[in-house]
Coordinates of N, CA and C in Angstrom, one line a residue:
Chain C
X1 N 109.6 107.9 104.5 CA 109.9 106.6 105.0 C 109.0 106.4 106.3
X2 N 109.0 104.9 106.8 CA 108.6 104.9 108.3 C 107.2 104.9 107.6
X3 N 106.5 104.0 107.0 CA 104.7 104.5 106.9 C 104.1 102.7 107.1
X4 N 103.2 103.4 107.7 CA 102.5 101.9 108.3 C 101.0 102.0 107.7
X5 N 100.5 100.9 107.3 CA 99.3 101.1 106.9 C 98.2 99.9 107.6
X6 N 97.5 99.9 107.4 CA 96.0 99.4 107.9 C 94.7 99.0 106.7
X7 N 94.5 97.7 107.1 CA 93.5 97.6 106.3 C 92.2 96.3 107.0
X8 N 91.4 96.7 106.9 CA 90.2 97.8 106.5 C 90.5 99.2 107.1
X9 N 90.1 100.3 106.4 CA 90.6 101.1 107.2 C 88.8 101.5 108.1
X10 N 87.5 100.8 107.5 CA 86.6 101.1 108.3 C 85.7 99.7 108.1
X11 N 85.2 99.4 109.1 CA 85.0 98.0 109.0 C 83.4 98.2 109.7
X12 N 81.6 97.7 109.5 CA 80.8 97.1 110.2 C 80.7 95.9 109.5
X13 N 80.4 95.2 110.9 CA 79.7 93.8 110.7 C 78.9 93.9 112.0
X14 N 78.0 92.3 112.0 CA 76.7 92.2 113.0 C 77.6 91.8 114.1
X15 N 76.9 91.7 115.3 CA 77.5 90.8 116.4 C 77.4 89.6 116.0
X16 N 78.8 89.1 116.8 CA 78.8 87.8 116.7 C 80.0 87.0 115.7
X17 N 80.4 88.2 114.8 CA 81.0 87.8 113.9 C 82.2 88.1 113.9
X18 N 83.7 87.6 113.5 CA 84.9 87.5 113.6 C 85.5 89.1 112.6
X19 N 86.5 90.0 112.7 CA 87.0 91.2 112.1 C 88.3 91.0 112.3
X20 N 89.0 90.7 111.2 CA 90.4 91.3 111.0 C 90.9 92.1 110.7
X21 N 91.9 92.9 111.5 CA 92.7 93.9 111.0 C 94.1 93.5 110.3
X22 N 94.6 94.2 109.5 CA 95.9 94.2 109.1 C 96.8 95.3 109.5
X23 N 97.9 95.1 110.0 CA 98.6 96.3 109.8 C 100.6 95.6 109.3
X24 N 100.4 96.7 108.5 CA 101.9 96.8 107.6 C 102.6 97.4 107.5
X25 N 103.9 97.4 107.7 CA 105.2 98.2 107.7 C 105.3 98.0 106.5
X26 N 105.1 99.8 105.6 CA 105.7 99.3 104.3 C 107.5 99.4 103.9
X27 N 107.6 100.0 104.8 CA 109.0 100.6 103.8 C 110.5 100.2 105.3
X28 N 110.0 99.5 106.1 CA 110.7 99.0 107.2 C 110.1 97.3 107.8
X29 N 111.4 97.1 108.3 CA 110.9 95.5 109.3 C 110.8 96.0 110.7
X30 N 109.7 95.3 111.0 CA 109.4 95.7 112.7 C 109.6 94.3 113.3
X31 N 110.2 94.1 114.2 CA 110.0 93.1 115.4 C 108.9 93.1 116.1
X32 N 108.8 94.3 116.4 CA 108.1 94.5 117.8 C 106.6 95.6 116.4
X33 N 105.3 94.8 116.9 CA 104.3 96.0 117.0 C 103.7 95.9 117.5
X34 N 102.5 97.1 117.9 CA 101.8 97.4 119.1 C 100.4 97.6 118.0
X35 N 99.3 97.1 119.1 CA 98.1 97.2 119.3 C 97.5 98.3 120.2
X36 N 96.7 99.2 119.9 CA 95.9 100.4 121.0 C 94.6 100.1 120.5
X37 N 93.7 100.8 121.3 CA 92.9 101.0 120.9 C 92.4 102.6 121.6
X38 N 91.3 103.0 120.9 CA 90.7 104.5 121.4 C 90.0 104.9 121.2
X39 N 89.0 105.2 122.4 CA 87.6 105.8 122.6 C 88.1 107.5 122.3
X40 N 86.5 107.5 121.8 CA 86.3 108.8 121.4 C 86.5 110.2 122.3
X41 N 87.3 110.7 122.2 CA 88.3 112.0 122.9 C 88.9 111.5 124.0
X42 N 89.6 110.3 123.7 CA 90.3 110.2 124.5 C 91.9 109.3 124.2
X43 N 93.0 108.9 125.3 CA 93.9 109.0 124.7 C 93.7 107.2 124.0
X44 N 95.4 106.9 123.5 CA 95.5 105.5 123.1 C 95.2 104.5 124.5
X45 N 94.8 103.4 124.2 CA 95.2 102.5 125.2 C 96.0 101.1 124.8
X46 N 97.1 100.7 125.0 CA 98.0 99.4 124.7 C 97.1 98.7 125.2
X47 N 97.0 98.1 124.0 CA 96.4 96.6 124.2 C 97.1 95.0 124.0
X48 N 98.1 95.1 123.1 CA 99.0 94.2 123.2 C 100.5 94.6 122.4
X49 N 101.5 94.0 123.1 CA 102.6 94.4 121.9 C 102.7 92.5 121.6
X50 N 102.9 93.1 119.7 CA 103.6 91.7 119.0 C 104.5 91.9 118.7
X51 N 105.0 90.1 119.0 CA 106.5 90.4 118.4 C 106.2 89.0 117.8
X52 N 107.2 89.3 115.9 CA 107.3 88.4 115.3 C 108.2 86.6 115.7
X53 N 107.1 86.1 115.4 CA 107.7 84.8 115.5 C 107.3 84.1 117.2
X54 N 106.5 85.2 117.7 CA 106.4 84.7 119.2 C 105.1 85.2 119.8
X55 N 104.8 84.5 120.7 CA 103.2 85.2 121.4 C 103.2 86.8 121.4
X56 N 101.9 86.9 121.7 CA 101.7 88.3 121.8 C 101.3 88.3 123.4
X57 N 102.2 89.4 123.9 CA 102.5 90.3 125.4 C 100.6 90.9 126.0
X58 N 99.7 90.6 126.3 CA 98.8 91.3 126.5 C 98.6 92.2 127.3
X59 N 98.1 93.3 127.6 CA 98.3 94.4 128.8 C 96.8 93.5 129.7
X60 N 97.4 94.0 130.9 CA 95.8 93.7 131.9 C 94.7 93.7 131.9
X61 N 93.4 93.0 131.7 CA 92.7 93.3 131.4 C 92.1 92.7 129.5
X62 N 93.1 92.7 129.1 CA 92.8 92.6 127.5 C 92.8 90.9 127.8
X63 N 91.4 90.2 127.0 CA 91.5 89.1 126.6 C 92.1 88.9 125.5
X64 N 93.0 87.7 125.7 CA 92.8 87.0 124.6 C 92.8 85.9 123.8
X65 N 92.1 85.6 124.2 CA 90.8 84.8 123.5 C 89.8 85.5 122.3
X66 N 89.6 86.9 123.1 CA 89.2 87.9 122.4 C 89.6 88.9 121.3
X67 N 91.1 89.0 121.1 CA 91.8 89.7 120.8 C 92.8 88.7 120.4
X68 N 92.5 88.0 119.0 CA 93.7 87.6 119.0 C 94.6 88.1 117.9
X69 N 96.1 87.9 118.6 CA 97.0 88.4 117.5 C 98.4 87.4 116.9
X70 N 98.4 87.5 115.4 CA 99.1 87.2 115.2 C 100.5 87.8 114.4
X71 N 101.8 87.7 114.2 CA 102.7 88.9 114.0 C 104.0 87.4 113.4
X72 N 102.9 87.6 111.6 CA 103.7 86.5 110.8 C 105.0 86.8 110.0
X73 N 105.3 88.0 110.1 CA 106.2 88.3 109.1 C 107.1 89.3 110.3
X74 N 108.1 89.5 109.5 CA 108.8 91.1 109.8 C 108.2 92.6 109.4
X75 N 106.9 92.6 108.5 CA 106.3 93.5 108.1 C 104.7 93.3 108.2
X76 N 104.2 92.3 109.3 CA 102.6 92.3 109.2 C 102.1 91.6 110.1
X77 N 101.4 92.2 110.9 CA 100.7 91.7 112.2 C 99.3 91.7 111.9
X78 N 98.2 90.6 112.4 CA 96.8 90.6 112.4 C 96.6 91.1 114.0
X79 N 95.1 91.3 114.1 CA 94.6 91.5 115.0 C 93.2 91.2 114.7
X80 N 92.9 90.2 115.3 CA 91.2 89.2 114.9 C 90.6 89.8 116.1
X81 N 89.2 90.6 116.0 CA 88.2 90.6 117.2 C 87.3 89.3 116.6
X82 N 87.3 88.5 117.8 CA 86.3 87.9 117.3 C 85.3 87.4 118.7
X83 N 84.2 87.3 117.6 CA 82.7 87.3 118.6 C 82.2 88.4 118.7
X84 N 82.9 89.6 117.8 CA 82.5 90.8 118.5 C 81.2 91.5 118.8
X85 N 81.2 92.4 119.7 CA 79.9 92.6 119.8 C 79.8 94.3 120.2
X86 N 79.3 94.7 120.2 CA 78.7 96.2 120.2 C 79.7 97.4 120.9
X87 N 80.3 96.2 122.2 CA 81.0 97.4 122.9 C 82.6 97.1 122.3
X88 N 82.8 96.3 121.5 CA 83.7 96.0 120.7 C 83.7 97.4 119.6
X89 N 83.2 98.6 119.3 CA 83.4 99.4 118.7 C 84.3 100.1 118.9
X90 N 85.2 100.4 118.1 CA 85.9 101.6 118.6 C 86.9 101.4 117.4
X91 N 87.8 102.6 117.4 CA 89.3 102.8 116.8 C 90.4 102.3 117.1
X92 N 90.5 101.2 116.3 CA 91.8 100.4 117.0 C 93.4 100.8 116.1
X93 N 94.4 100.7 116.4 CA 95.2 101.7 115.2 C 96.7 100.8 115.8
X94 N 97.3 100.6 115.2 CA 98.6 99.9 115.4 C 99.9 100.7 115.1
X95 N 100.9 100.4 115.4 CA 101.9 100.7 115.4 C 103.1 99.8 115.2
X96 N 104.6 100.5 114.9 CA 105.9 99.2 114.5 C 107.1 100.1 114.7
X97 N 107.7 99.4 115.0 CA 109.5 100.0 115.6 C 109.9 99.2 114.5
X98 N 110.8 100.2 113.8 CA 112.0 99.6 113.1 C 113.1 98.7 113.7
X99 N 113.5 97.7 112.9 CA 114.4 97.1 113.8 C 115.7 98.1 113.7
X100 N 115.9 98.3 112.4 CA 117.5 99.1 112.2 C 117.3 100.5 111.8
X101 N 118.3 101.2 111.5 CA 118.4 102.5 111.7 C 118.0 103.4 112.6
X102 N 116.7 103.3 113.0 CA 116.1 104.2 113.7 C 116.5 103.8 115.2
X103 N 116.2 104.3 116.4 CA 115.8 103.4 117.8 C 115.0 102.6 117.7
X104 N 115.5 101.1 118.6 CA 114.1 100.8 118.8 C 112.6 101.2 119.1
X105 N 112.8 102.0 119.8 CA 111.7 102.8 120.7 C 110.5 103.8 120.3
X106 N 111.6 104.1 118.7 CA 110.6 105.0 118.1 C 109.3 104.1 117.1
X107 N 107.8 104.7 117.3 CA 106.8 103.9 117.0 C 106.3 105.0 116.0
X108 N 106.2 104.3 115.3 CA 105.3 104.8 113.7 C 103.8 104.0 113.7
X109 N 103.1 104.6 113.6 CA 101.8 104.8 113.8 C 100.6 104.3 112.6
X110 N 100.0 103.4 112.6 CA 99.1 102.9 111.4 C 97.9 104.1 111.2
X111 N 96.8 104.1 110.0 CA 95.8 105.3 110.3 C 94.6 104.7 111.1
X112 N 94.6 104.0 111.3 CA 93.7 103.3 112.4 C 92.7 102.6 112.1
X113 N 91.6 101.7 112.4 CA 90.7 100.7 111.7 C 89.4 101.3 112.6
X114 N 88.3 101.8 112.1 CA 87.2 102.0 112.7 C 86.2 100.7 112.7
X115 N 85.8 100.4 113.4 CA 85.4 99.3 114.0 C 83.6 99.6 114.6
X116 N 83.2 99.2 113.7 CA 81.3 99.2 114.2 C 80.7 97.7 114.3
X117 N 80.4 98.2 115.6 CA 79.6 96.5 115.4 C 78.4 96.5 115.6
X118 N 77.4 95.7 114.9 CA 75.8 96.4 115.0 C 75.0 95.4 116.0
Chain B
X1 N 104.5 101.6 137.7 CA 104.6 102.0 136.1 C 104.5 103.5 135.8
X2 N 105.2 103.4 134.7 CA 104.9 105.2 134.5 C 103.7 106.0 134.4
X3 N 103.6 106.8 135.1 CA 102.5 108.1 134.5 C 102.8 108.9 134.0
X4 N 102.1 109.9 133.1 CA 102.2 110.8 132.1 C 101.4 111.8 132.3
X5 N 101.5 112.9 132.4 CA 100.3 114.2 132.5 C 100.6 114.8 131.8
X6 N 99.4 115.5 131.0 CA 99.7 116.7 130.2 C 98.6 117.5 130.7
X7 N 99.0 119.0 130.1 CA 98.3 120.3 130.1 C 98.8 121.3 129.1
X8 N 97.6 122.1 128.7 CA 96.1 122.4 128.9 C 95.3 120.8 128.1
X9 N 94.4 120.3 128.3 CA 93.3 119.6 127.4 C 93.3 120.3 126.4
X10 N 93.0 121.4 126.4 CA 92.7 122.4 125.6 C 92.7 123.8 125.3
X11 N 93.4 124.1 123.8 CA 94.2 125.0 123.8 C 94.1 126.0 122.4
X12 N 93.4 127.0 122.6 CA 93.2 127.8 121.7 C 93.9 129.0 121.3
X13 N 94.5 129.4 120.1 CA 95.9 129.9 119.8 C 95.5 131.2 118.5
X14 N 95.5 132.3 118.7 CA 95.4 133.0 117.3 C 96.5 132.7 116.1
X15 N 96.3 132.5 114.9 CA 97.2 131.8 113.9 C 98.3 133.2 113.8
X16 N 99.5 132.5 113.9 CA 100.7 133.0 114.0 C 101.1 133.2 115.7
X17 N 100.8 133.1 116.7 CA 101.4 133.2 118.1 C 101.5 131.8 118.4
X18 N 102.8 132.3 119.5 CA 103.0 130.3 119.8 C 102.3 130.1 120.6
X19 N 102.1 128.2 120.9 CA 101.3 127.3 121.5 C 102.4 126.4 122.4
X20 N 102.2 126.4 123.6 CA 102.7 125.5 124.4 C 102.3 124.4 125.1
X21 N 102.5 123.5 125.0 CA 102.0 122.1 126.2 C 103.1 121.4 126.7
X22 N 102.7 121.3 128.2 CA 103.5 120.5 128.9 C 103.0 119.2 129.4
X23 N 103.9 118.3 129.6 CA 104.0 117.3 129.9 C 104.7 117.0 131.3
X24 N 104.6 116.1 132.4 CA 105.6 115.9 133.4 C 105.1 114.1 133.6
X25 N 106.7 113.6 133.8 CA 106.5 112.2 133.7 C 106.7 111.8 135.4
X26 N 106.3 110.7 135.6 CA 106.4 110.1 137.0 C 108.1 109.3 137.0
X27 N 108.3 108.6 136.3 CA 109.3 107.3 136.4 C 110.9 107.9 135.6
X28 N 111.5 107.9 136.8 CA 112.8 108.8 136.1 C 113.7 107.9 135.4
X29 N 113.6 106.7 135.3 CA 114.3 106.0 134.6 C 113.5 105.9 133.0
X30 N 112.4 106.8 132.5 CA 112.2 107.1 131.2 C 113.5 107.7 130.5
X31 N 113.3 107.4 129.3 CA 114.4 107.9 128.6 C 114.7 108.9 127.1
X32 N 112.7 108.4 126.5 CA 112.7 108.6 125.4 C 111.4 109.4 125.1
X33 N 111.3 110.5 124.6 CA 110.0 111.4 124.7 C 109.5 111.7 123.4
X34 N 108.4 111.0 122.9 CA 108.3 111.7 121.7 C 106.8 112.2 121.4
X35 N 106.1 113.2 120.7 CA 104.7 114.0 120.7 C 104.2 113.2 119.2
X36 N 103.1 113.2 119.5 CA 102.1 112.9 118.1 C 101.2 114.0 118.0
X37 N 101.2 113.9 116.6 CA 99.7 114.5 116.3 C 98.9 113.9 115.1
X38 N 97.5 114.4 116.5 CA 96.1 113.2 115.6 C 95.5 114.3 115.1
X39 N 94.9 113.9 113.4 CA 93.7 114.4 113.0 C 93.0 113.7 113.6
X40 N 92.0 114.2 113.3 CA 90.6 113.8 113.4 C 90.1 112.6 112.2
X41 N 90.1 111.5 112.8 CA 89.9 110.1 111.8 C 91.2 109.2 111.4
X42 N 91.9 109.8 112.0 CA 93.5 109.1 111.9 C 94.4 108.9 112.7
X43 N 95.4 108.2 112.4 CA 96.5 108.1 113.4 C 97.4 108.6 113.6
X44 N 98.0 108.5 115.2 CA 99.0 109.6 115.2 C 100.1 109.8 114.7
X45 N 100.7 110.9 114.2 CA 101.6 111.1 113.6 C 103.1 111.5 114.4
X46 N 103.9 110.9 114.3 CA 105.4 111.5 114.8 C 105.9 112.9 114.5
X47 N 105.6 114.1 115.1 CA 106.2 115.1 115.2 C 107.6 115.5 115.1
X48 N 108.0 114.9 116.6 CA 109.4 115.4 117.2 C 109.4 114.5 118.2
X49 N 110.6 114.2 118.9 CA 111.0 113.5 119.8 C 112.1 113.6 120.3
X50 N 112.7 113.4 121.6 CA 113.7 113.8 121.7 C 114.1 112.8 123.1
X51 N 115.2 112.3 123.4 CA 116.2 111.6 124.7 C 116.5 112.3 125.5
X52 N 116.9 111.6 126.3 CA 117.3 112.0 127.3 C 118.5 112.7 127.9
X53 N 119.6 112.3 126.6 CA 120.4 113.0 126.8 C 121.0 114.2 125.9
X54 N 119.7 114.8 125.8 CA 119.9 116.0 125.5 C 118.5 116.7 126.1
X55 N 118.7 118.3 126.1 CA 117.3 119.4 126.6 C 116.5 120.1 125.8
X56 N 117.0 120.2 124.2 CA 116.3 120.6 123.4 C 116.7 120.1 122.7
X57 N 115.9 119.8 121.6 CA 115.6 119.8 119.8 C 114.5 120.5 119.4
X58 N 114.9 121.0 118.0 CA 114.2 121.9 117.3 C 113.9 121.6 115.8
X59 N 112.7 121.3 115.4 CA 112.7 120.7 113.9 C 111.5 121.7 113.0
X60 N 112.4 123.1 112.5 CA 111.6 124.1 112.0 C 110.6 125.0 112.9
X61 N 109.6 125.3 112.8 CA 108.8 125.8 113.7 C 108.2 125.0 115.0
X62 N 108.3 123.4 115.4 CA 108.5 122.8 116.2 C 109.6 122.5 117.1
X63 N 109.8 122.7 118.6 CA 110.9 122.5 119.5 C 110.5 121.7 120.8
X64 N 110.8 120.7 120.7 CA 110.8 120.1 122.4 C 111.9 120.5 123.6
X65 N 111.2 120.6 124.4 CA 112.6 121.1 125.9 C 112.7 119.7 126.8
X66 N 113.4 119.2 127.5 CA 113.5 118.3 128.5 C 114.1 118.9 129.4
X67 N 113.5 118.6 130.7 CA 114.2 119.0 132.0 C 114.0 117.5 132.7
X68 N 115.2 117.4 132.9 CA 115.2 115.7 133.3 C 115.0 115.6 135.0
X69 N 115.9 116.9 135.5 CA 115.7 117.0 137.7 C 114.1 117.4 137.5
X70 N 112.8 117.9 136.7 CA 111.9 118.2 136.9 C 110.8 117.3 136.5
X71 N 111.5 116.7 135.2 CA 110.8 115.2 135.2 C 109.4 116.0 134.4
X72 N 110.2 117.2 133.4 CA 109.2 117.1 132.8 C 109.4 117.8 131.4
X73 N 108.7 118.2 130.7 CA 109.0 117.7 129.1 C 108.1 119.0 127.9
X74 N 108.3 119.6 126.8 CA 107.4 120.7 126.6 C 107.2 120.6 124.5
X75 N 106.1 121.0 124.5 CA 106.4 120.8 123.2 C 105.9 122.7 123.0
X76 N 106.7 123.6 121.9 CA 106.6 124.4 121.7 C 106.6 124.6 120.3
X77 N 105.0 125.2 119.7 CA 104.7 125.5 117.8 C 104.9 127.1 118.1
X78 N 105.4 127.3 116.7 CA 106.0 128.6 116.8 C 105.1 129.4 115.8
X79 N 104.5 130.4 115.3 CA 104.1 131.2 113.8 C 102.9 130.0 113.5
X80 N 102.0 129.8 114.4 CA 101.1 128.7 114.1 C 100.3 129.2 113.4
X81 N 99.7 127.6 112.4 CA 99.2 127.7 111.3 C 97.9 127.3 111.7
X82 N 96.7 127.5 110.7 CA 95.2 126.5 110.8 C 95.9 125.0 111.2
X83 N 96.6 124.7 110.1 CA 96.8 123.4 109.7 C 97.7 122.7 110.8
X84 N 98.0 123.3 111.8 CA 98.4 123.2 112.7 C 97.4 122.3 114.0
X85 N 96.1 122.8 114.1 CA 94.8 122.1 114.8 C 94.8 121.0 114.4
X86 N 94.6 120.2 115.9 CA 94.8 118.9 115.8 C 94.8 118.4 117.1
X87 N 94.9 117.4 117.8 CA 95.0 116.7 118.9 C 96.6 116.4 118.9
X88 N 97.1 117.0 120.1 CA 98.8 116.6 120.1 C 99.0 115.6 121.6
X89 N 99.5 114.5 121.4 CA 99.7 113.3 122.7 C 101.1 113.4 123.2
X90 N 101.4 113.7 124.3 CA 102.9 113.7 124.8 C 103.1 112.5 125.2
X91 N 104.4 111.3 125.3 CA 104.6 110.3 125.7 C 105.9 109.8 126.3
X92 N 106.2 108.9 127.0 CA 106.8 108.4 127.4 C 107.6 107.3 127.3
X93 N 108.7 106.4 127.6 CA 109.0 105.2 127.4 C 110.7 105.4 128.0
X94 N 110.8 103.5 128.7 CA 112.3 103.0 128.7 C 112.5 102.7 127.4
X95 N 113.7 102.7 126.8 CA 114.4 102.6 125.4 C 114.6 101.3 126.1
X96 N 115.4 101.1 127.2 CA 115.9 99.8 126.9 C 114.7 98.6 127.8
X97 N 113.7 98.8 128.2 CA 112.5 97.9 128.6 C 111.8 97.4 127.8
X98 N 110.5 97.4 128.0 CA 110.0 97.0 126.9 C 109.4 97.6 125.9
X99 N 109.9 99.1 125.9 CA 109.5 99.8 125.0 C 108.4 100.8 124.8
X100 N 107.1 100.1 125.7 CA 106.3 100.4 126.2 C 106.1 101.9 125.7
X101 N 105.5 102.8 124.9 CA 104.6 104.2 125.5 C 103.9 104.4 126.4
X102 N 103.8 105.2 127.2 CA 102.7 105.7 128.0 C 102.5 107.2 127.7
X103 N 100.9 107.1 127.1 CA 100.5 108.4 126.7 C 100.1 109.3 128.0
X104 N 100.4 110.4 127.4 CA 99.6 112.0 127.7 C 97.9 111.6 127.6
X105 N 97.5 112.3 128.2 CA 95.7 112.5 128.0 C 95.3 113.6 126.7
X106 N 96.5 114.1 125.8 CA 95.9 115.0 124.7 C 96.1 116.5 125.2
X107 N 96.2 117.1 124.5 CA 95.5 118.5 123.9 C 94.9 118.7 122.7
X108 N 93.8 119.5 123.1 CA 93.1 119.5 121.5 C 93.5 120.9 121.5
X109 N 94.3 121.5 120.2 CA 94.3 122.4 119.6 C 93.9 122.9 119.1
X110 N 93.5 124.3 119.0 CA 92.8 125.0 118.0 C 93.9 126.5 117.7
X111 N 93.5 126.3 116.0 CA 94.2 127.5 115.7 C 93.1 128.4 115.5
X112 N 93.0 130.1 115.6 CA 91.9 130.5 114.8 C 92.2 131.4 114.6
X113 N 92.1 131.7 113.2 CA 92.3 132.4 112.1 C 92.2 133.8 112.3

């Protein structure tokens, strides 16, 4: 149980151009999911938490304008880079809290979206 | 806001002896601790985790300790395997805030054979 998935799981496109991520709770409903992203050896960084049916929370620093997210369902949140461009590369990987059984608190982990932009 | 430290970065282990990493949190009103581990090209995975109000759990050859007056937190692999190597994240969070994680900086693991 508890499996979160991601789709594209690896994504290039040129600069300039718009990339969506998916990420899905298959076998639970999330209220709340989270956005990271992560450079190479090093840790996650929160980039926004979504919550269904309402804006998305951005951490400091994160545009968004740049980063937009949407979180349409109980089981599926987008995350659009768009305009992206080179330093827009990286591992971006999502996460979802069950609403019931489990804690809220506990975060199940997508496999992450590799992200090249040329 | 909370900080999170971990140690060693890095941690190299002969297969079958145990592996330890600690963790110590800044913000005593955390409540909820739980460790990931990353392959290499993937996301992290839920190990173990454990609250606050308790000092250990143990799930097979994996056991977390909490010391809550020390404010700080341990993940302990026991009879380690190859398959064991991996990047392990220690973390943080209020249960009842906004939920928020705040990671560890990693250990990279290595088992060797």
């Amino acid at each position: 149980g508890a499996v979160v998935s991601q789709h594209p799981s690896r994504v290039i496109c040129k600069s300039g151009t718009s990339v969506k991520i998916e990420c899905r709770s298959l076998d639970f409903q999330a209220t709340t999911m989270f956005w990271y992203r992560q450079f190479p050896k090093q840790s996650l960084m929160l980039m926004a938490t979504s919550n269904e049916g309402s804006k998305a929370t951005y951490e400091q620093g994160v545009e968004k304008d740049k980063f937009l997210i949407n979180h349409a369902s109980l089981t599926l949140s987008t995350l659009t880079v768009t305009s992206a461009h080179p330093e827009d590369s990286s591992f971006y990987i999502c996460s979802a809290s069950p609403i019931a059984g489990g804690q809220r608190d506990t975060q199940y982990f997508g496999p992450g979206t590799r992200l090249t932009v040329l | 806001g909370e900080n999170v430290e971990q140690h060693p970065s890095t941690l190299s282990v002969q297969e079958g002896d145990s592996a330890v990493i600690k963790c110590t949190y800044s913000d005593s009103a955390s409540n909820y601790f739980p460790w990931y581990k990353q392959e290499l090209g993937k996301g992290p995975q839920l190990i173990i985790d454990i609250r606050s109000n308790v000092g250990e759990k143990k799930d097979q050859r994996i056991a977390v300790t909490l010391n809550k007056t020390a404010k700080h937190f341990s993940l302990h692999i026991t009879e380690t395997q190859p398959e064991d190597s991996a990047v392990y994240f220690c973390a943080a969070s209020y249960a009842f805030g906004n939920e928020n994680l705040t990671f560890g900086t990693g250990t990279r693991l290595t088992i060797i054979p």
